PDB file of C-alpha atoms in Angstrom:
ATOM      1  CA  MET A   1      -1.553  18.191  54.037  1.00 52.00           C
ATOM      2  CA  ALA A   2       1.739  17.840  52.566  1.00 64.00           C
ATOM      3  CA  VAL A   3       4.167  16.419  55.081  1.00 73.00           C
ATOM      4  CA  SER A   4       7.766  18.756  55.474  1.00 80.00           C
ATOM      5  CA  PHE A   5      10.511  16.635  57.493  1.00 81.00           C
ATOM      6  CA  ALA A   6      13.979  18.663  58.885  1.00 78.00           C
ATOM      7  CA  ASN A   7      17.198  18.164  57.481  1.00 86.00           C
ATOM      8  CA  VAL A   8      18.005  14.265  57.628  1.00 87.00           C
ATOM      9  CA  ASN A   9      21.725  14.920  57.209  1.00 89.00           C
ATOM     10  CA  SER A  10      21.559  16.625  60.885  1.00 89.00           C
ATOM     11  CA  GLU A  11      20.855  14.069  64.145  1.00 89.00           C
ATOM     12  CA  ALA A  12      17.703  16.430  65.004  1.00 89.00           C
ATOM     13  CA  GLY A  13      16.628  15.658  61.144  1.00 88.00           C
ATOM     14  CA  LEU A  14      16.975  12.095  61.539  1.00 89.00           C
ATOM     15  CA  LYS A  15      15.491  11.479  64.740  1.00 90.00           C
ATOM     16  CA  LYS A  16      12.258  12.684  63.987  1.00 90.00           C
ATOM     17  CA  LEU A  17      12.242  10.976  60.788  1.00 90.00           C
ATOM     18  CA  ASP A  18      13.141   8.110  62.714  1.00 91.00           C
ATOM     19  CA  GLU A  19      10.207   8.122  64.860  1.00 91.00           C
ATOM     20  CA  TYR A  20       7.809   9.032  62.195  1.00 90.00           C
ATOM     21  CA  LEU A  21       8.685   5.711  60.521  1.00 91.00           C
ATOM     22  CA  LEU A  22       8.363   4.104  63.816  1.00 88.00           C
ATOM     23  CA  THR A  23       5.265   3.058  62.879  1.00 85.00           C
ATOM     24  CA  ARG A  24       5.336   3.429  58.425  1.00 86.00           C
ATOM     25  CA  SER A  25       6.763   1.474  56.239  1.00 87.00           C
ATOM     26  CA  TYR A  26       7.049   4.717  53.455  1.00 88.00           C
ATOM     27  CA  ILE A  27       6.911   7.672  53.965  1.00 88.00           C
ATOM     28  CA  THR A  28       3.272   8.308  52.626  1.00 86.00           C
ATOM     29  CA  GLY A  29       0.756   5.871  51.972  1.00 83.00           C
ATOM     30  CA  TYR A  30       0.817   1.944  51.680  1.00 80.00           C
ATOM     31  CA  GLN A  31       3.131   1.763  48.302  1.00 82.00           C
ATOM     32  CA  ALA A  32       6.902   3.279  47.546  1.00 82.00           C
ATOM     33  CA  SER A  33       6.286   6.548  45.676  1.00 84.00           C
ATOM     34  CA  LYS A  34       7.814   9.778  44.700  1.00 85.00           C
ATOM     35  CA  ASP A  35       7.652  11.019  48.123  1.00 86.00           C
ATOM     36  CA  ASP A  36       9.616   8.454  49.580  1.00 85.00           C
ATOM     37  CA  LEU A  37      11.889   9.492  46.415  1.00 85.00           C
ATOM     38  CA  ALA A  38      12.285  12.695  47.407  1.00 86.00           C
ATOM     39  CA  VAL A  39      12.822  12.133  50.482  1.00 89.00           C
ATOM     40  CA  TYR A  40      15.755   9.117  49.448  1.00 89.00           C
ATOM     41  CA  SER A  41      17.481  11.533  47.230  1.00 87.00           C
ATOM     42  CA  SER A  42      18.114  14.086  50.190  1.00 88.00           C
ATOM     43  CA  PHE A  43      20.740  11.815  51.895  1.00 90.00           C
ATOM     44  CA  SER A  44      23.933  12.773  50.896  1.00 87.00           C
ATOM     45  CA  ALA A  45      24.776   9.101  52.827  1.00 88.00           C
ATOM     46  CA  ALA A  46      23.187   6.351  53.832  1.00 89.00           C
ATOM     47  CA  PRO A  47      21.854   6.670  57.265  1.00 90.00           C
ATOM     48  CA  SER A  48      23.450   5.316  60.891  1.00 89.00           C
ATOM     49  CA  SER A  49      22.434   2.089  61.697  1.00 89.00           C
ATOM     50  CA  LYS A  50      21.531   3.751  64.910  1.00 90.00           C
ATOM     51  CA  TYR A  51      18.679   5.101  63.487  1.00 91.00           C
ATOM     52  CA  THR A  52      16.468   1.598  63.264  1.00 91.00           C
ATOM     53  CA  ASN A  53      13.760   3.076  61.658  1.00 91.00           C
ATOM     54  CA  VAL A  54      15.541   5.200  59.405  1.00 90.00           C
ATOM     55  CA  ALA A  55      17.850   2.658  58.117  1.00 91.00           C
ATOM     56  CA  ARG A  56      15.674   0.049  57.536  1.00 91.00           C
ATOM     57  CA  TRP A  57      13.557   2.375  55.211  1.00 89.00           C
ATOM     58  CA  TYR A  58      16.541   3.492  53.527  1.00 90.00           C
ATOM     59  CA  SER A  59      17.801  -0.113  52.490  1.00 88.00           C
ATOM     60  CA  HIS A  60      14.339  -0.726  51.388  1.00 87.00           C
ATOM     61  CA  ILE A  61      13.923   1.907  48.701  1.00 86.00           C
ATOM     62  CA  ASP A  62      17.525   1.476  47.619  1.00 84.00           C
ATOM     63  CA  ALA A  63      16.642  -1.981  46.964  1.00 83.00           C
ATOM     64  CA  LEU A  64      13.340  -0.731  44.838  1.00 82.00           C
ATOM     65  CA  LEU A  65      14.995   1.751  43.366  1.00 81.00           C
ATOM     66  CA  ARG A  66      17.765  -0.807  41.959  1.00 77.00           C
ATOM     67  CA  LEU A  67      14.973  -3.695  40.893  1.00 73.00           C
ATOM     68  CA  SER A  68      12.242  -2.228  39.506  1.00 61.00           C
ATOM     69  CA  GLY A  69      12.163   1.480  40.443  1.00 53.00           C
ATOM     70  CA  VAL A  70       9.370   4.055  42.207  1.00 55.00           C
ATOM     71  CA  THR A  71       6.615   5.214  40.037  1.00 54.00           C
ATOM     72  CA  GLU A  72       3.782   5.921  42.078  1.00 58.00           C
ATOM     73  CA  GLU A  73       2.555   9.116  42.671  1.00 54.00           C
ATOM     74  CA  GLY A  74       3.086  10.625  45.446  1.00 61.00           C
ATOM     75  CA  LYS A  75       1.158  12.658  48.201  1.00 66.00           C
ATOM     76  CA  GLY A  76       3.400  15.879  47.944  1.00 64.00           C
ATOM     77  CA  ILE A  77       6.078  16.194  50.486  1.00 68.00           C
ATOM     78  CA  LYS A  78       8.660  18.949  51.927  1.00 65.00           C
ATOM     79  CA  VAL A  79      12.327  18.459  52.589  1.00 63.00           C
ATOM     80  CA  GLU A  80      14.464  21.297  54.310  1.00 60.00           C
ATOM     81  CA  SER A  81      17.847  22.111  52.413  1.00 47.00           C
ATOM     82  CA  SER A  82      20.300  19.706  53.772  1.00 43.00           C
ATOM     83  CA  ALA A  83      22.821  22.484  53.816  1.00 41.00           C
ATOM     84  CA  VAL A  84      23.306  23.457  57.855  1.00 41.00           C
ATOM     85  CA  PRO A  85      21.269  26.906  58.478  1.00 41.00           C
ATOM     86  CA  VAL A  86      23.081  29.622  60.052  1.00 39.00           C
ATOM     87  CA  ALA A  87      19.839  29.983  62.224  1.00 42.00           C
ATOM     88  CA  SER A  88      20.446  29.732  66.011  1.00 41.00           C
ATOM     89  CA  THR A  89      19.265  26.854  66.170  1.00 42.00           C
ATOM     90  CA  PRO A  90      21.629  25.191  63.840  1.00 45.00           C
ATOM     91  CA  ASP A  91      19.904  21.361  63.752  1.00 46.00           C
ATOM     92  CA  VAL A  92      16.208  21.993  63.202  1.00 40.00           C
ATOM     93  CA  ALA A  93      15.150  23.725  59.967  1.00 41.00           C
ATOM     94  CA  GLU A  94      11.831  25.491  60.925  1.00 44.00           C
ATOM     95  CA  ALA A  95       8.852  23.968  59.505  1.00 42.00           C
ATOM     96  CA  LYS A  96       6.447  26.907  58.006  1.00 43.00           C
ATOM     97  CA  ALA A  97       3.136  26.185  59.625  1.00 43.00           C
ATOM     98  CA  PRO A  98      -0.032  26.431  56.936  1.00 47.00           C
ATOM     99  CA  ALA A  99      -2.300  29.593  57.631  1.00 48.00           C
ATOM    100  CA  ALA A 100      -4.910  29.119  60.483  1.00 45.00           C
ATOM    101  CA  ASP A 101      -8.218  30.407  61.307  1.00 50.00           C
ATOM    102  CA  ASP A 102      -8.399  33.566  63.147  1.00 48.00           C
ATOM    103  CA  ASP A 103      -9.701  31.519  66.114  1.00 49.00           C
ATOM    104  CA  ASP A 104      -6.760  29.123  66.112  1.00 49.00           C
ATOM    105  CA  ASP A 105      -4.378  30.054  68.593  1.00 47.00           C
ATOM    106  CA  ASP A 106      -2.187  26.763  68.549  1.00 46.00           C
ATOM    107  CA  ASP A 107       0.942  27.726  67.540  1.00 46.00           C
ATOM    108  CA  ASP A 108       2.629  24.074  68.069  1.00 44.00           C
ATOM    109  CA  VAL A 109       4.596  23.304  64.684  1.00 41.00           C
ATOM    110  CA  ASP A 110       3.420  20.266  63.339  1.00 43.00           C
ATOM    111  CA  LEU A 111       6.645  18.785  61.149  1.00 40.00           C
ATOM    112  CA  PHE A 112       4.832  15.793  59.522  1.00 44.00           C
ATOM    113  CA  GLY A 113       1.449  17.339  58.978  1.00 47.00           C
ATOM    114  CA  GLU A 114      -1.809  16.445  60.171  1.00 53.00           C
ATOM    115  CA  GLU A 115      -2.634  12.433  61.330  1.00 55.00           C
ATOM    116  CA  THR A 116      -6.422  11.281  61.307  1.00 63.00           C
ATOM    117  CA  GLU A 117      -7.255   9.987  64.311  1.00 69.00           C
ATOM    118  CA  GLU A 118      -7.564   6.213  63.345  1.00 67.00           C
ATOM    119  CA  GLU A 119      -3.107   7.096  62.379  1.00 65.00           C
ATOM    120  CA  LYS A 120      -3.085   8.324  66.122  1.00 67.00           C
ATOM    121  CA  LYS A 121      -4.397   5.691  67.590  1.00 71.00           C
ATOM    122  CA  ALA A 122      -2.844   2.874  65.338  1.00 69.00           C
ATOM    123  CA  ALA A 123       0.709   4.619  66.061  1.00 67.00           C
ATOM    124  CA  GLU A 124      -0.488   4.554  69.974  1.00 73.00           C
ATOM    125  CA  GLU A 125      -0.820   0.806  69.640  1.00 72.00           C
ATOM    126  CA  ARG A 126       1.873   0.045  68.175  1.00 67.00           C
ATOM    127  CA  ALA A 127       4.158   2.262  70.464  1.00 67.00           C
ATOM    128  CA  ALA A 128       2.497   0.685  73.604  1.00 69.00           C
ATOM    129  CA  THR A 129       3.111  -3.102  72.083  1.00 64.00           C
ATOM    130  CA  VAL A 130       6.859  -1.963  71.497  1.00 56.00           C
ATOM    131  CA  LYS A 131       6.992  -0.748  75.201  1.00 61.00           C
ATOM    132  CA  ALA A 132       5.492  -3.715  76.306  1.00 60.00           C
ATOM    133  CA  SER A 133       7.646  -6.201  74.876  1.00 56.00           C
ATOM    134  CA  GLY A 134      11.097  -4.015  75.301  1.00 50.00           C
ATOM    135  CA  LYS A 135      11.777  -5.257  71.322  1.00 48.00           C
ATOM    136  CA  LYS A 136      12.770  -3.124  68.595  1.00 46.00           C
ATOM    137  CA  LYS A 137       9.574  -2.841  65.847  1.00 47.00           C
ATOM    138  CA  GLU A 138       8.779  -4.799  63.554  1.00 52.00           C
ATOM    139  CA  SER A 139       7.050  -4.005  60.376  1.00 53.00           C
ATOM    140  CA  GLY A 140       5.010  -7.134  60.024  1.00 88.00           C
ATOM    141  CA  LYS A 141       5.387  -6.662  56.154  1.00 89.00           C
ATOM    142  CA  SER A 142       7.651  -7.809  53.406  1.00 90.00           C
ATOM    143  CA  SER A 143       8.502  -6.852  49.681  1.00 90.00           C
ATOM    144  CA  VAL A 144       8.035  -9.289  46.879  1.00 92.00           C
ATOM    145  CA  LEU A 145       9.526  -9.299  43.605  1.00 92.00           C
ATOM    146  CA  LEU A 146       7.745 -11.795  40.652  1.00 92.00           C
ATOM    147  CA  ASP A 147       8.616 -13.117  37.393  1.00 92.00           C
ATOM    148  CA  VAL A 148       5.239 -13.561  35.292  1.00 93.00           C
ATOM    149  CA  LYS A 149       5.892 -15.730  32.092  1.00 92.00           C
ATOM    150  CA  PRO A 150       3.369 -15.527  29.332  1.00 93.00           C
ATOM    151  CA  TRP A 151       2.336 -18.623  27.473  1.00 91.00           C
ATOM    152  CA  ASP A 152       3.771 -17.392  24.161  1.00 90.00           C
ATOM    153  CA  ASP A 153       5.045 -14.445  22.380  1.00 89.00           C
ATOM    154  CA  GLU A 154       1.227 -13.865  20.919  1.00 91.00           C
ATOM    155  CA  THR A 155       0.128 -13.682  24.597  1.00 92.00           C
ATOM    156  CA  ASP A 156      -1.444  -9.795  25.243  1.00 93.00           C
ATOM    157  CA  MET A 157       0.780  -8.579  27.738  1.00 93.00           C
ATOM    158  CA  ALA A 158      -0.873  -5.213  28.850  1.00 94.00           C
ATOM    159  CA  LYS A 159      -3.889  -7.637  29.326  1.00 94.00           C
ATOM    160  CA  LEU A 160      -1.448  -9.940  31.552  1.00 94.00           C
ATOM    161  CA  GLU A 161      -0.554  -7.345  33.909  1.00 94.00           C
ATOM    162  CA  GLU A 162      -4.323  -6.410  33.876  1.00 94.00           C
ATOM    163  CA  ALA A 163      -5.677  -9.574  35.129  1.00 94.00           C
ATOM    164  CA  VAL A 164      -2.355 -10.348  37.585  1.00 95.00           C
ATOM    165  CA  ARG A 165      -3.679  -7.015  39.069  1.00 94.00           C
ATOM    166  CA  SER A 166      -7.201  -8.045  39.086  1.00 94.00           C
ATOM    167  CA  VAL A 167      -6.529 -10.241  41.821  1.00 94.00           C
ATOM    168  CA  LYS A 168      -7.416  -8.711  45.212  1.00 93.00           C
ATOM    169  CA  MET A 169      -6.779  -9.338  49.127  1.00 91.00           C
ATOM    170  CA  GLU A 170      -6.888  -7.709  51.781  1.00 91.00           C
ATOM    171  CA  GLY A 171      -2.982  -7.079  52.529  1.00 90.00           C
ATOM    172  CA  LEU A 172      -2.026  -7.200  48.935  1.00 94.00           C
ATOM    173  CA  PHE A 173      -0.648  -4.208  47.433  1.00 94.00           C
ATOM    174  CA  TRP A 174       0.671  -4.435  44.025  1.00 94.00           C
ATOM    175  CA  GLY A 175       2.988  -1.746  42.928  1.00 92.00           C
ATOM    176  CA  ALA A 176       6.373  -1.525  40.073  1.00 91.00           C
ATOM    177  CA  SER A 177       6.234  -3.496  36.847  1.00 91.00           C
ATOM    178  CA  LYS A 178       8.341  -3.889  33.760  1.00 92.00           C
ATOM    179  CA  LEU A 179       8.340  -5.965  31.139  1.00 92.00           C
ATOM    180  CA  VAL A 180      11.896  -7.713  30.738  1.00 91.00           C
ATOM    181  CA  PRO A 181      13.134  -9.621  26.960  1.00 91.00           C
ATOM    182  CA  VAL A 182      13.476 -13.485  27.682  1.00 86.00           C
ATOM    183  CA  GLY A 183      14.378 -14.279  24.273  1.00 84.00           C
ATOM    184  CA  TYR A 184      12.188 -15.303  20.682  1.00 83.00           C
ATOM    185  CA  GLY A 185      10.048 -11.866  21.067  1.00 86.00           C
ATOM    186  CA  ILE A 186       9.137 -12.857  24.138  1.00 90.00           C
ATOM    187  CA  LYS A 187       9.148 -10.757  27.562  1.00 91.00           C
ATOM    188  CA  LYS A 188       7.670 -11.615  31.093  1.00 92.00           C
ATOM    189  CA  LEU A 189       6.724  -9.598  33.632  1.00 94.00           C
ATOM    190  CA  GLN A 190       8.899  -8.560  36.684  1.00 93.00           C
ATOM    191  CA  ILE A 191       5.800  -7.147  39.153  1.00 93.00           C
ATOM    192  CA  MET A 192       6.622  -5.780  42.644  1.00 92.00           C
ATOM    193  CA  MET A 193       3.965  -6.532  45.721  1.00 93.00           C
ATOM    194  CA  THR A 194       3.835  -5.561  49.308  1.00 93.00           C
ATOM    195  CA  ILE A 195       2.460  -8.158  51.706  1.00 92.00           C
ATOM    196  CA  VAL A 196       1.225  -7.816  55.424  1.00 92.00           C
ATOM    197  CA  ASP A 197       2.668 -11.450  56.426  1.00 88.00           C
ATOM    198  CA  ASP A 198       0.076 -12.151  58.442  1.00 88.00           C
ATOM    199  CA  LEU A 199      -3.014 -11.918  55.550  1.00 89.00           C
ATOM    200  CA  VAL A 200      -1.468 -12.837  52.717  1.00 90.00           C
ATOM    201  CA  SER A 201       0.999 -16.481  51.866  1.00 90.00           C
ATOM    202  CA  VAL A 202       2.546 -15.617  48.660  1.00 90.00           C
ATOM    203  CA  ASP A 203       2.385 -19.470  47.515  1.00 90.00           C
ATOM    204  CA  THR A 204      -1.270 -19.364  47.797  1.00 91.00           C
ATOM    205  CA  LEU A 205      -1.698 -16.145  46.189  1.00 92.00           C
ATOM    206  CA  ILE A 206       0.518 -17.565  43.002  1.00 90.00           C
ATOM    207  CA  GLU A 207      -1.136 -21.284  43.522  1.00 89.00           C
ATOM    208  CA  ASP A 208      -4.879 -20.273  44.202  1.00 90.00           C
ATOM    209  CA  HIS A 209      -5.240 -16.977  42.102  1.00 91.00           C
ATOM    210  CA  LEU A 210      -2.399 -16.346  39.451  1.00 91.00           C
ATOM    211  CA  CYS A 211      -2.343 -19.882  38.455  1.00 87.00           C
ATOM    212  CA  GLU A 212      -5.785 -20.378  38.082  1.00 89.00           C
ATOM    213  CA  ALA A 213      -8.743 -19.109  35.737  1.00 87.00           C
ATOM    214  CA  PRO A 214      -9.208 -16.172  34.848  1.00 89.00           C
ATOM    215  CA  VAL A 215      -5.321 -15.173  35.187  1.00 91.00           C
ATOM    216  CA  ASN A 216      -4.227 -18.236  33.503  1.00 91.00           C
ATOM    217  CA  GLU A 217      -5.803 -17.501  30.590  1.00 92.00           C
ATOM    218  CA  TYR A 218      -2.742 -15.545  29.841  1.00 93.00           C
ATOM    219  CA  VAL A 219      -0.267 -16.469  32.654  1.00 93.00           C
ATOM    220  CA  GLN A 220       2.299 -19.820  32.361  1.00 91.00           C
ATOM    221  CA  SER A 221       3.733 -19.535  35.554  1.00 90.00           C
ATOM    222  CA  CYS A 222       5.352 -17.193  38.346  1.00 92.00           C
ATOM    223  CA  ASP A 223       8.360 -17.488  40.349  1.00 91.00           C
ATOM    224  CA  ILE A 224       9.417 -15.382  43.368  1.00 91.00           C
ATOM    225  CA  VAL A 225      13.010 -13.524  42.437  1.00 88.00           C
ATOM    226  CA  ALA A 226      13.313 -11.311  45.763  1.00 89.00           C
ATOM    227  CA  PHE A 227      11.572 -11.710  49.428  1.00 89.00           C
ATOM    228  CA  ASN A 228      12.390  -8.638  51.453  1.00 87.00           C
ATOM    229  CA  LYS A 229      11.022  -7.736  55.117  1.00 85.00           C
ATOM    230  CA  ILE A 230       9.991  -4.741  55.820  1.00 79.00           C
TER     231      ILE A 230
END
């Protein structure tokens, strides 16, 4: 089901989005996608820092766009117009509910789409932890930009990227990438990844996976260009 948001330039819209991002790093899924880009583009200005979760998400997407762009396909979202509506409820845009079965008499409007039982349980547990600790929620994730350098100008960069992405670990999510000219016909691969801090060590990932067989057939070295908590 597509997710729907009210006017994100209004107090009510920002509050709803802030609550939605309390237990999420991205609008949908576990990687930055075109859904994030759609919501990001609907802002007329950077959100106030008092909306902690929105400000954190906005800064992260802004950084991704500056570094490598967002290319992951989205799941579909809807953002209401930023213009102030003329209706009697100026701060809340009405969300069009999906067609219901004849025997469905639930009139509640779900602005953010249906969540699975697992998502609801995870959100409840995270909210309970935040309430108990009295601290702001920490995502426990980091966004990392890597420079991956080939052996020489004859290295097949498509196979190099394929080898890098073949590394699979719990808590590791590969993102956008691009080739950057270095000189003398040589290019390096810049690739984004999101990691769950408690599950993935970047140093271990590089030393034990990216710089070892079979990946090191194509990869000479890897360097961390940017490392940001999200």
